[in-house]
CSV table of C-alpha atoms and ligand atoms in Angstrom, one decimal:
chain,number,residue,atom,x,y,z
A,1,MET,CA,10.0,43.3,58.6
A,2,GLU,CA,7.0,45.6,57.9
A,3,LYS,CA,4.9,47.0,60.7
A,4,ALA,CA,1.1,47.3,60.4
A,5,ASP,CA,-1.6,48.1,62.9
A,6,ALA,CA,-3.6,45.1,61.9
A,7,ILE,CA,-3.3,42.0,59.7
A,8,VAL,CA,-6.3,40.1,58.4
A,9,ILE,CA,-5.6,36.7,56.9
A,10,GLY,CA,-8.2,35.6,54.4
A,11,SER,CA,-10.8,37.8,52.8
A,12,GLY,CA,-13.9,36.0,54.0
A,13,GLN,CA,-17.3,37.6,54.7
A,14,GLY,CA,-16.2,38.8,58.2
A,15,GLY,CA,-12.5,39.7,57.4
A,16,ASN,CA,-13.3,42.1,54.6
A,17,PRO,CA,-15.6,44.5,56.5
A,18,LEU,CA,-13.4,44.2,59.5
A,19,ALA,CA,-10.3,45.2,57.5
A,20,ARG,CA,-12.2,48.2,56.0
A,21,ASP,CA,-13.3,49.4,59.5
A,22,LEU,CA,-9.8,49.0,61.0
A,23,ALA,CA,-8.3,50.8,58.0
A,24,LYS,CA,-10.0,54.0,59.2
A,25,ARG,CA,-7.6,54.0,62.2
A,26,GLY,CA,-4.3,52.7,60.8
A,27,ARG,CA,-2.4,50.6,58.4
A,28,VAL,CA,-4.2,47.3,57.6
A,29,VAL,CA,-2.8,44.5,55.6
A,30,LEU,CA,-5.2,41.9,54.2
A,31,ILE,CA,-3.5,38.7,52.9
A,32,GLU,CA,-5.5,36.6,50.4
A,33,ARG,CA,-4.1,33.6,48.5
A,34,ASP,CA,-7.0,33.3,46.1
A,35,HIS,CA,-9.8,35.6,44.9
A,36,ILE,CA,-11.1,38.4,47.0
A,37,GLY,CA,-14.4,37.6,48.6
A,38,GLY,CA,-13.7,34.2,50.0
A,39,SER,CA,-15.7,31.0,49.4
A,40,CYS,CA,-19.2,32.7,49.7
A,41,ILE,CA,-18.8,34.9,46.7
A,42,ASN,CA,-16.4,32.8,44.6
A,43,TYR,CA,-17.3,29.1,45.2
A,44,GLY,CA,-20.2,29.0,47.6
A,45,CYS,CA,-23.4,30.9,48.3
A,46,THR,CA,-23.3,33.3,45.3
A,47,PRO,CA,-22.6,30.8,42.4
A,48,SER,CA,-24.7,28.0,43.9
A,49,LYS,CA,-27.8,30.3,44.4
A,50,ALA,CA,-27.3,31.9,41.0
A,51,PHE,CA,-27.2,28.4,39.5
A,52,LEU,CA,-30.2,27.3,41.5
A,53,GLY,CA,-32.1,30.5,40.4
A,54,ALA,CA,-32.1,28.9,36.9
A,55,ALA,CA,-32.3,25.3,37.8
A,56,HIS,CA,-35.3,25.7,40.1
A,57,ASN,CA,-37.2,27.7,37.6
A,58,ALA,CA,-36.7,24.8,35.1
A,59,GLY,CA,-37.9,22.3,37.8
A,60,ARG,CA,-40.9,24.4,38.8
A,61,ALA,CA,-41.9,24.8,35.1
A,62,ARG,CA,-41.8,21.0,34.7
A,63,ARG,CA,-43.8,20.4,37.9
A,64,ALA,CA,-46.5,22.9,36.9
A,65,LYS,CA,-48.4,20.0,35.3
A,66,ASN,CA,-50.4,19.7,38.5
A,67,LEU,CA,-51.7,23.2,37.9
A,68,GLY,CA,-52.6,22.4,34.3
A,69,VAL,CA,-49.5,24.0,32.8
A,70,HIS,CA,-47.6,21.9,30.4
A,71,ALA,CA,-44.3,23.4,29.7
A,72,SER,CA,-41.5,22.1,27.4
A,73,VAL,CA,-38.3,23.1,29.2
A,74,ASP,CA,-35.0,23.6,27.4
A,75,VAL,CA,-32.1,24.7,29.6
A,76,ASP,CA,-29.3,26.5,27.9
A,77,PHE,CA,-26.5,25.2,30.3
A,78,PRO,CA,-23.6,27.3,28.8
A,79,PHE,CA,-25.8,30.5,29.3
A,80,VAL,CA,-26.7,29.4,32.8
A,81,MET,CA,-23.1,28.9,33.8
A,82,ASN,CA,-21.9,32.1,32.1
A,83,ARG,CA,-24.5,34.1,34.0
A,84,VAL,CA,-23.3,32.4,37.3
A,85,ARG,CA,-19.7,33.4,36.5
A,86,ASP,CA,-20.8,37.0,35.6
A,87,ILE,CA,-22.6,37.4,38.9
A,88,VAL,CA,-19.5,36.0,40.8
A,89,GLY,CA,-17.3,38.5,38.8
A,90,SER,CA,-19.5,41.5,39.6
A,91,PHE,CA,-19.7,40.6,43.4
A,92,ARG,CA,-15.9,40.0,43.5
A,93,ASP,CA,-15.2,43.3,41.7
A,94,GLY,CA,-17.5,45.1,44.2
A,95,SER,CA,-15.6,43.6,47.2
A,96,THR,CA,-12.2,44.4,45.7
A,97,LYS,CA,-13.3,48.0,45.1
A,98,ARG,CA,-14.6,48.4,48.6
A,99,LEU,CA,-11.3,47.3,50.0
A,100,SER,CA,-9.4,49.6,47.8
A,101,ASP,CA,-11.7,52.6,48.6
A,102,ALA,CA,-11.1,51.9,52.3
A,103,SER,CA,-7.3,52.0,51.7
A,104,VAL,CA,-6.8,48.4,52.9
A,105,GLU,CA,-3.5,47.0,51.6
A,106,VAL,CA,-4.3,43.8,49.9
A,107,VAL,CA,-1.4,41.3,49.5
A,108,HIS,CA,-2.1,38.5,47.1
A,109,ALA,CA,-0.1,35.6,48.6
A,110,GLU,CA,-0.5,32.6,50.9
A,111,ALA,CA,0.1,33.6,54.6
A,112,SER,CA,2.0,31.7,57.2
A,113,PHE,CA,3.1,32.6,60.6
A,114,THR,CA,6.9,32.7,61.2
A,115,GLY,CA,6.8,34.0,64.8
A,116,GLU,CA,4.4,35.5,67.4
A,117,ARG,CA,2.1,37.8,65.4
A,118,VAL,CA,4.6,37.7,62.5
A,119,VAL,CA,3.1,36.7,59.2
A,120,LYS,CA,4.9,36.0,56.0
A,121,ALA,CA,3.2,36.6,52.7
A,122,GLY,CA,5.3,36.1,49.6
A,123,ASP,CA,8.7,37.5,50.3
A,124,VAL,CA,7.5,40.0,52.9
A,125,GLU,CA,7.1,39.6,56.7
A,126,PHE,CA,4.5,41.7,58.5
A,127,THR,CA,3.9,42.1,62.2
A,128,ALA,CA,1.0,43.8,64.0
A,129,PRO,CA,-0.4,43.9,67.5
A,130,LEU,CA,-3.7,42.6,66.1
A,131,VAL,CA,-4.0,39.6,63.7
A,132,VAL,CA,-7.4,38.2,62.7
A,133,ILE,CA,-7.5,34.8,61.0
A,134,ASN,CA,-10.5,34.4,58.6
A,135,THR,CA,-9.2,31.6,56.4
A,136,GLY,CA,-12.4,29.5,56.1
A,137,THR,CA,-12.6,25.9,55.0
A,138,SER,CA,-12.3,23.9,51.8
A,139,ALA,CA,-13.7,20.7,50.5
A,140,ALA,CA,-12.7,17.6,52.4
A,141,VAL,CA,-12.0,14.9,50.0
A,142,PRO,CA,-12.3,11.3,51.3
A,143,ASN,CA,-9.5,8.8,50.8
A,144,VAL,CA,-11.3,6.5,48.3
A,145,PRO,CA,-9.1,4.3,46.2
A,146,GLY,CA,-8.6,5.7,42.7
A,147,LEU,CA,-10.4,9.0,43.4
A,148,ALA,CA,-7.2,11.2,43.6
A,149,GLN,CA,-6.3,10.1,40.1
A,150,THR,CA,-9.6,11.3,38.6
A,151,PRO,CA,-10.6,14.8,37.5
A,152,TYR,CA,-13.5,14.9,40.1
A,153,LEU,CA,-15.3,18.2,40.8
A,154,THR,CA,-15.5,20.1,44.1
A,155,ASN,CA,-17.5,23.2,44.9
A,156,VAL,CA,-14.6,25.1,43.3
A,157,SER,CA,-14.4,23.4,39.9
A,158,PHE,CA,-18.2,22.8,39.7
A,159,PHE,CA,-18.9,26.4,38.6
A,160,ALA,CA,-16.3,26.2,35.8
A,161,GLN,CA,-18.4,23.7,33.9
A,162,THR,CA,-19.4,24.7,30.4
A,163,THR,CA,-21.3,21.7,29.1
A,164,LEU,CA,-24.1,19.7,30.6
A,165,PRO,CA,-23.0,16.2,31.4
A,166,GLU,CA,-25.5,13.5,30.5
A,167,ARG,CA,-25.0,11.7,33.8
A,168,PHE,CA,-23.9,13.5,37.0
A,169,LEU,CA,-22.7,11.6,40.0
A,170,VAL,CA,-22.6,13.2,43.5
A,171,LEU,CA,-20.7,11.8,46.5
A,172,GLY,CA,-22.4,13.2,49.6
A,173,GLY,CA,-26.0,13.8,50.7
A,174,GLY,CA,-25.4,16.9,52.8
A,175,TYR,CA,-26.7,20.3,51.8
A,176,ILE,CA,-24.1,21.1,49.2
A,177,GLY,CA,-24.5,17.7,47.4
A,178,LEU,CA,-28.3,18.0,47.5
A,179,GLU,CA,-28.5,21.6,46.3
A,180,LEU,CA,-26.0,21.1,43.4
A,181,GLY,CA,-27.3,17.5,42.6
A,182,GLN,CA,-30.9,18.6,42.4
A,183,GLY,CA,-29.8,21.7,40.4
A,184,MET,CA,-28.0,19.5,37.9
A,185,ALA,CA,-31.1,17.2,37.6
A,186,ARG,CA,-33.3,20.2,36.9
A,187,ALA,CA,-30.8,21.5,34.4
A,188,GLY,CA,-31.2,18.2,32.5
A,189,SER,CA,-28.6,15.6,33.8
A,190,LYS,CA,-29.4,12.2,35.0
A,191,VAL,CA,-28.3,12.4,38.7
A,192,THR,CA,-27.2,9.8,41.2
A,193,ILE,CA,-26.4,10.8,44.7
A,194,PHE,CA,-24.3,8.4,47.0
A,195,HIS,CA,-24.8,9.0,50.7
A,196,ASN,CA,-23.1,7.0,53.4
A,197,GLY,CA,-26.0,7.4,55.9
A,198,ASP,CA,-29.5,5.9,56.0
A,199,ARG,CA,-31.1,9.2,55.0
A,200,VAL,CA,-30.0,12.4,53.3
A,201,LEU,CA,-29.3,15.6,55.3
A,202,ASN,CA,-29.0,13.4,58.4
A,203,ASN,CA,-28.1,16.3,60.6
A,204,GLU,CA,-31.7,17.4,60.4
A,205,GLU,CA,-34.9,15.7,61.7
A,206,ASP,CA,-36.2,12.5,60.0
A,207,ASP,CA,-39.2,14.1,58.4
A,208,VAL,CA,-37.0,16.8,56.8
A,209,SER,CA,-35.0,14.0,55.0
A,210,LYS,CA,-38.2,12.2,54.0
A,211,ALA,CA,-39.7,15.3,52.4
A,212,LEU,CA,-36.5,15.9,50.5
A,213,GLN,CA,-36.0,12.4,49.4
A,214,GLU,CA,-39.6,12.3,47.9
A,215,SER,CA,-38.9,15.5,46.0
A,216,LEU,CA,-35.5,14.4,44.7
A,217,SER,CA,-37.1,11.2,43.5
A,218,GLU,CA,-39.8,13.3,41.7
A,219,ASP,CA,-36.9,15.0,39.9
A,220,GLY,CA,-35.7,11.6,38.7
A,221,ILE,CA,-32.7,11.5,41.0
A,222,ASP,CA,-31.5,8.2,42.3
A,223,VAL,CA,-30.4,8.4,45.9
A,224,VAL,CA,-28.2,5.5,47.0
A,225,LEU,CA,-28.3,5.3,50.8
A,226,ASN,CA,-25.7,3.6,53.0
A,227,ALA,CA,-23.4,3.7,50.0
A,228,LYS,CA,-19.9,2.5,50.7
A,229,VAL,CA,-17.7,3.6,47.7
A,230,SER,CA,-14.8,1.1,47.2
A,231,ARG,CA,-13.2,2.6,44.1
A,232,VAL,CA,-13.5,5.5,41.7
A,233,SER,CA,-11.9,5.5,38.2
A,234,PHE,CA,-12.0,7.6,35.1
A,235,ALA,CA,-11.4,6.5,31.5
A,236,GLY,CA,-12.6,7.7,28.1
A,237,GLY,CA,-14.4,10.6,29.7
A,238,VAL,CA,-16.5,8.5,32.0
A,239,PHE,CA,-16.3,8.1,35.8
A,240,THR,CA,-17.0,4.7,37.3
A,241,VAL,CA,-18.1,4.5,40.9
A,242,GLU,CA,-17.9,1.0,42.5
A,243,LEU,CA,-19.6,0.2,45.7
A,244,GLU,CA,-18.6,-2.4,48.3
A,245,ASP,CA,-21.8,-4.4,47.4
A,246,GLY,CA,-20.5,-4.8,43.8
A,247,LYS,CA,-22.8,-2.2,42.2
A,248,ARG,CA,-21.3,0.1,39.6
A,249,PHE,CA,-22.4,3.5,38.4
A,250,GLU,CA,-21.2,5.6,35.5
A,251,GLY,CA,-21.3,9.3,34.8
A,252,GLU,CA,-19.6,12.0,32.8
A,253,GLN,CA,-19.0,14.2,35.9
A,254,PHE,CA,-18.5,13.4,39.5
A,255,LEU,CA,-18.9,15.9,42.3
A,256,VAL,CA,-17.3,15.3,45.7
A,257,ALA,CA,-19.3,17.1,48.5
A,258,THR,CA,-18.4,15.2,51.6
A,259,GLY,CA,-17.8,18.0,54.1
A,260,ARG,CA,-15.3,20.7,54.8
A,261,LYS,CA,-11.9,21.0,56.4
A,262,PRO,CA,-10.3,24.1,58.0
A,263,ASN,CA,-7.8,26.1,56.0
A,264,THR,CA,-5.1,26.0,58.6
A,265,GLU,CA,-2.4,23.7,57.2
A,266,ALA,CA,-0.5,26.5,55.4
A,267,LEU,CA,-0.7,28.9,58.4
A,268,HIS,CA,1.8,27.1,60.7
A,269,CYS,CA,-0.2,28.4,63.7
A,270,ASP,CA,2.2,26.7,66.1
A,271,ARG,CA,4.9,29.2,65.2
A,272,SER,CA,2.7,31.9,66.8
A,273,GLY,CA,1.6,29.7,69.7
A,274,ILE,CA,-1.9,29.4,68.3
A,275,GLY,CA,-3.7,26.2,69.3
A,276,LEU,CA,-5.7,24.0,67.0
A,277,ASP,CA,-8.3,21.3,67.9
A,278,ASP,CA,-7.9,17.7,66.8
A,279,ARG,CA,-9.6,18.4,63.5
A,280,GLY,CA,-7.4,21.4,62.7
A,281,PHE,CA,-9.8,24.2,63.6
A,282,VAL,CA,-8.4,27.2,65.5
A,283,LYS,CA,-9.3,27.0,69.2
A,284,THR,CA,-10.8,30.3,70.5
A,285,ASP,CA,-12.6,31.5,73.5
A,286,ALA,CA,-16.2,32.9,73.3
A,287,GLN,CA,-14.6,36.3,72.3
A,288,PHE,CA,-12.6,34.8,69.4
A,289,ARG,CA,-9.3,35.0,71.3
A,290,THR,CA,-6.8,32.3,70.3
A,291,SER,CA,-4.0,31.1,72.7
A,292,CYS,CA,-1.7,33.8,71.3
A,293,ASP,CA,-2.2,37.3,72.7
A,294,GLY,CA,-3.6,39.7,70.0
A,295,VAL,CA,-4.5,36.9,67.6
A,296,TYR,CA,-8.2,36.2,66.9
A,297,ALA,CA,-10.0,33.7,64.7
A,298,ILE,CA,-13.5,34.2,63.3
A,299,ALA,CA,-16.1,32.3,61.3
A,300,ASP,CA,-15.6,28.8,59.7
A,301,VAL,CA,-12.0,28.3,60.6
A,302,SER,CA,-12.8,28.7,64.3
A,303,GLY,CA,-15.3,25.8,64.0
A,304,GLN,CA,-18.4,27.9,64.2
A,305,PRO,CA,-21.6,27.0,62.2
A,306,ALA,CA,-20.3,27.5,58.6
A,307,PHE,CA,-22.5,30.2,57.2
A,308,THR,CA,-21.9,33.6,55.6
A,309,HIS,CA,-24.2,35.4,58.0
A,310,VAL,CA,-22.2,33.9,61.0
A,311,SER,CA,-19.0,35.2,59.5
A,312,TRP,CA,-20.5,38.6,58.9
A,313,GLU,CA,-22.0,38.7,62.4
A,314,ASP,CA,-18.5,37.8,63.8
A,315,TYR,CA,-17.2,41.0,62.2
A,316,ARG,CA,-19.8,43.0,64.1
A,317,ARG,CA,-19.0,41.2,67.4
A,318,MET,CA,-15.2,41.6,66.8
A,319,THR,CA,-15.8,45.3,66.4
A,320,ASP,CA,-17.6,45.4,69.7
A,321,ILE,CA,-15.0,43.3,71.5
A,322,LEU,CA,-12.1,45.3,70.1
A,323,ALA,CA,-13.8,48.4,71.5
A,324,GLY,CA,-14.0,46.7,75.0
A,325,GLY,CA,-17.5,45.3,74.6
A,326,LYS,CA,-19.0,42.1,76.0
A,327,ARG,CA,-20.4,40.4,72.9
A,328,THR,CA,-19.6,36.8,72.3
A,329,ARG,CA,-19.7,34.3,69.5
A,330,ASP,CA,-22.8,32.7,71.2
A,331,ASP,CA,-25.1,35.7,71.6
A,332,ARG,CA,-27.3,35.0,68.7
A,333,VAL,CA,-30.3,33.1,67.4
A,334,LEU,CA,-28.8,30.8,64.7
A,335,GLY,CA,-30.8,30.4,61.6
A,336,TYR,CA,-29.9,28.8,58.3
A,337,ALA,CA,-31.5,27.3,55.1
A,338,VAL,CA,-31.1,24.6,52.5
A,339,TYR,CA,-32.0,25.8,49.0
A,340,THR,CA,-33.3,22.5,47.7
A,341,GLU,CA,-36.9,22.2,46.6
A,342,PRO,CA,-38.7,22.1,49.0
A,343,GLN,CA,-36.4,24.5,51.0
A,344,VAL,CA,-35.5,23.9,54.6
A,345,GLY,CA,-35.5,26.8,57.0
A,346,ARG,CA,-34.2,26.4,60.5
A,347,ALA,CA,-34.1,28.6,63.5
A,348,GLY,CA,-32.7,27.9,67.0
A,349,LEU,CA,-33.1,24.4,68.5
A,350,THR,CA,-34.9,21.3,67.2
A,351,TYR,CA,-37.1,19.5,69.7
A,352,ASP,CA,-34.4,16.9,70.4
A,353,GLN,CA,-31.7,19.6,70.9
A,354,ALA,CA,-33.9,21.4,73.3
A,355,ILE,CA,-34.6,18.3,75.4
A,356,LYS,CA,-30.9,17.5,75.4
A,357,LYS,CA,-30.3,21.0,76.8
A,358,GLY,CA,-32.7,20.2,79.7
A,359,ILE,CA,-35.5,22.4,78.4
A,360,ARG,CA,-39.0,21.2,79.1
A,361,ALA,CA,-39.8,21.4,75.4
A,362,ARG,CA,-43.0,20.9,73.5
A,363,LYS,CA,-43.3,20.7,69.7
A,364,GLU,CA,-46.3,21.1,67.3
A,365,GLU,CA,-46.5,20.7,63.6
A,366,LEU,CA,-48.7,22.1,60.8
A,367,PRO,CA,-48.7,20.3,57.5
A,368,LEU,CA,-48.5,22.7,54.5
A,369,GLY,CA,-51.7,21.0,53.2
A,370,GLU,CA,-53.5,23.1,55.9
A,371,VAL,CA,-52.1,26.4,54.7
A,372,ALA,CA,-54.5,28.0,52.1
A,373,ARG,CA,-51.7,29.6,50.1
A,374,ALA,CA,-49.8,26.3,49.8
A,375,VAL,CA,-52.9,24.6,48.4
A,376,GLU,CA,-53.7,27.4,46.0
A,377,TRP,CA,-50.1,27.6,44.7
A,378,GLY,CA,-49.9,23.8,44.4
A,379,GLN,CA,-46.9,23.6,46.9
A,380,GLU,CA,-48.2,21.3,49.6
A,381,ARG,CA,-45.1,19.2,50.3
A,382,GLY,CA,-43.7,20.1,53.7
A,383,PHE,CA,-44.6,21.3,57.2
A,384,TYR,CA,-44.0,24.0,59.8
A,385,ARG,CA,-42.8,22.9,63.2
A,386,MET,CA,-42.3,25.1,66.3
A,387,VAL,CA,-40.6,24.2,69.6
A,388,VAL,CA,-41.6,26.0,72.8
A,389,ASP,CA,-40.1,26.1,76.3
A,390,GLN,CA,-43.1,25.1,78.4
A,391,ASP,CA,-41.8,26.8,81.5
A,392,THR,CA,-41.6,30.3,79.9
A,393,ASP,CA,-43.9,29.8,76.8
A,394,LYS,CA,-40.9,31.2,74.7
A,395,ILE,CA,-40.3,30.0,71.2
A,396,VAL,CA,-36.9,28.2,71.2
A,397,GLY,CA,-36.8,26.8,67.7
A,398,ALA,CA,-38.5,26.1,64.4
A,399,THR,CA,-38.1,23.8,61.4
A,400,LEU,CA,-39.8,24.7,58.2
A,401,VAL,CA,-39.9,22.6,55.0
A,402,GLY,CA,-41.6,24.0,52.0
A,403,TYR,CA,-41.8,26.7,49.3
A,404,GLU,CA,-39.5,29.7,50.2
A,405,ALA,CA,-39.0,28.3,53.8
A,406,ALA,CA,-35.7,30.2,53.8
A,407,GLU,CA,-37.6,33.4,53.8
A,408,ILE,CA,-40.4,32.4,56.1
A,409,VAL,CA,-38.1,31.3,58.8
A,410,HIS,CA,-37.2,34.9,59.5
A,411,VAL,CA,-40.5,35.3,61.3
A,412,PHE,CA,-39.1,32.9,63.9
A,413,ILE,CA,-35.7,34.5,64.0
A,414,ALA,CA,-37.2,37.9,64.7
A,415,HIS,CA,-39.6,36.5,67.3
A,416,MET,CA,-36.9,34.5,69.1
A,417,GLN,CA,-34.5,37.5,69.0
A,418,ALA,CA,-37.3,39.6,70.7
A,419,GLY,CA,-37.9,36.8,73.2
A,420,SER,CA,-41.5,36.2,72.1
A,421,THR,CA,-43.8,33.6,73.4
A,422,TRP,CA,-46.1,31.4,71.2
A,423,LYS,CA,-48.9,33.7,72.4
A,424,THR,CA,-47.4,36.7,70.7
A,425,LEU,CA,-47.2,34.8,67.5
A,426,ASP,CA,-50.7,33.5,68.0
A,427,GLU,CA,-52.0,37.1,68.4
A,428,SER,CA,-50.1,38.4,65.3
A,429,VAL,CA,-52.5,39.0,62.4
A,430,HIS,CA,-50.8,37.7,59.3
A,431,VAL,CA,-51.9,38.5,55.8
A,432,HIS,CA,-54.2,36.2,53.9
A,433,PRO,CA,-53.4,34.2,51.9
A,434,THR,CA,-49.7,33.9,52.6
A,435,TYR,CA,-47.4,31.0,53.7
A,436,CYS,CA,-46.7,33.0,56.8
A,437,GLU,CA,-50.4,32.9,57.6
A,438,GLY,CA,-49.8,29.4,58.7
A,439,LEU,CA,-47.5,30.5,61.6
A,440,PRO,CA,-50.2,32.0,64.0
A,441,SER,CA,-52.2,28.8,63.2
A,442,LEU,CA,-49.2,26.7,64.3
A,443,ALA,CA,-48.8,28.8,67.4
A,444,ARG,CA,-52.5,28.3,68.2
A,445,LEU,CA,-51.8,24.5,68.5
A,446,PHE,CA,-49.9,25.3,71.8
A,447,GLU,CA,-53.2,26.5,73.4
A,448,PRO,CA,-53.7,24.2,76.4
A,449,THR,CA,-56.7,21.9,75.7
B,501,FAD,C1,-21.2,25.3,47.7
B,501,FAD,C2,-21.4,26.1,48.9
B,501,FAD,C3,-22.6,26.8,49.1
B,501,FAD,C4,-22.8,27.5,50.3
B,501,FAD,N1,-23.9,28.1,50.4
B,501,FAD,C5,-24.2,28.9,51.5
B,501,FAD,C6,-25.4,29.6,51.7
B,501,FAD,O1,-26.3,29.5,50.9
B,501,FAD,N2,-25.5,30.4,52.8
B,501,FAD,C7,-24.5,30.5,53.7
B,501,FAD,O2,-24.7,31.2,54.7
B,501,FAD,N3,-23.3,29.8,53.6
B,501,FAD,C8,-23.1,29.1,52.5
B,501,FAD,N4,-21.9,28.4,52.4
B,501,FAD,C9,-20.9,28.6,53.4
B,501,FAD,C10,-20.2,29.9,53.3
B,501,FAD,O3,-19.6,30.0,52.0
B,501,FAD,C11,-19.1,30.1,54.3
B,501,FAD,O4,-19.6,29.8,55.6
B,501,FAD,C12,-18.7,31.6,54.3
B,501,FAD,O5,-18.0,31.9,53.1
B,501,FAD,C13,-17.9,32.1,55.5
B,501,FAD,O6,-16.6,31.8,55.3
B,501,FAD,P1,-15.4,32.5,56.1
B,501,FAD,O7,-15.6,33.9,56.3
B,501,FAD,O8,-15.1,31.7,57.3
B,501,FAD,O9,-14.2,32.3,55.1
B,501,FAD,P2,-14.1,32.1,53.5
B,501,FAD,O10,-15.2,32.8,52.8
B,501,FAD,O11,-14.0,30.7,53.2
B,501,FAD,O12,-12.8,32.9,53.1
B,501,FAD,C14,-11.6,32.4,53.5
B,501,FAD,C15,-10.5,33.0,52.6
B,501,FAD,O13,-9.2,32.8,53.2
B,501,FAD,C16,-8.3,32.5,52.1
B,501,FAD,N5,-7.2,31.7,52.7
B,501,FAD,C17,-7.2,30.5,53.3
B,501,FAD,N6,-6.0,30.2,53.7
B,501,FAD,C18,-5.2,31.2,53.4
B,501,FAD,C19,-3.8,31.5,53.7
B,501,FAD,N7,-3.0,30.7,54.3
B,501,FAD,N8,-3.3,32.7,53.2
B,501,FAD,C20,-4.1,33.6,52.6
B,501,FAD,N9,-5.4,33.4,52.4
B,501,FAD,C21,-6.0,32.2,52.8
B,501,FAD,C22,-9.2,31.6,51.2
B,501,FAD,O14,-8.6,31.7,49.9
B,501,FAD,C23,-10.5,32.4,51.2
B,501,FAD,O15,-10.6,33.4,50.3
B,501,FAD,C24,-21.7,27.7,51.2
B,501,FAD,C25,-20.5,27.0,51.0
B,501,FAD,C26,-20.3,26.2,49.9
B,501,FAD,C27,-19.0,25.6,49.7
């Protein structure tokens, strides 16, 4: 058995920098069963946003008619996907080099525990006083009759596509299904999205779903709501999706985007006394400690909001905790975005979440039609909403739907981190004409009448 000072399992967005930092003080072994960089770089954020970089440009060009611009759009799909893979390759090479420069020992194998803080990778067993699990999640595939016998796509195989399918079917109206589905429509496929709820993106507020559904429909996407898929088959290069109500749909490609499951099966956590919850996520306390001394779990696999910036932040918190600090997994303003068109930007709590937490919350909205820049740019679909705690006047959350909402939401993240009240935002002088100029106007709506 080989002794190390630390073992990191999985090269996710938190595990990589943590391994590099720990390697300054001792022998660090990082075990990865797939590509370096985890899902973000290889199968998640990087390829999806590189793909959308092309797809949304095509979509915006087509929609420029309302500005008097009549573009004929021709998407070179093989070029688009090669560019996506080139960007992935360069990001992956960068991560690999940084680990090597930091003298992290990378072992390319699947890791599994064989005892307390003992991890087997290939033929070698390693032990260390510190083990960090950063194994992430993978696509959860539902148990639909026939599906397993078809060559369906997941977020992993999606980015290996080389030809544009004429018809593209998507199972799942969450953010991955919507981003990739809208992207494929904008690249030129006829897209159908099947969703088992009564509105897409149903973790968000109703009017967010409504704005998105209108926009998807403008892109020619059919969204089948309350869809109960009874069978999927594949013959002669064509997928057939049958619904319980007897409707049938066909397409040349079929993407399954119905949620994520934790990568814990191969780990055999029980052999190291590490507890899992009933969905298979590693149970941790607020400082990432598992039920086994010296073993920590960070990011997606510990059931936290599954975002790259959360994983990266976990690394910074772990660094503090290992040095005896008091940081926890909860000491943050959580923000995230959905990169559809229009985009969705979220920070902190929604109004309903705030009320459920017992906050005396108040919300106000500003439609984008009242923001000069949105009118001038022809991007009026959407709204800005802010939620305030009436007892303290502090901003506790925001929902933005509209052009580049993923960028604009950072104004709220910064204000919330600083503990600002709506009055501070109201008094801020924002540049004219910008989308952000709408935010002090939104804050002004909280002025008592
Ligand atoms: C299509 C898609 C788009 C996304 N877009 C965004 C976005 O725009 N913004 C955002 O913030 N987030 C996005 N995400 C989520 C984001 O990718 C993850 O939250 C992020 O990668 C953090 O993951 P992680 O650090 O927990 O682990 P991961 O990045 O998933 O890395 C885990 C690593 O562990 C390895 N592993 C697993 N089990 C073992 C084992 N037994 N032995 C050895 N290695 C193992 C895996 O191979 C993997 O490389 C997206 C995800 C998907 C799927």
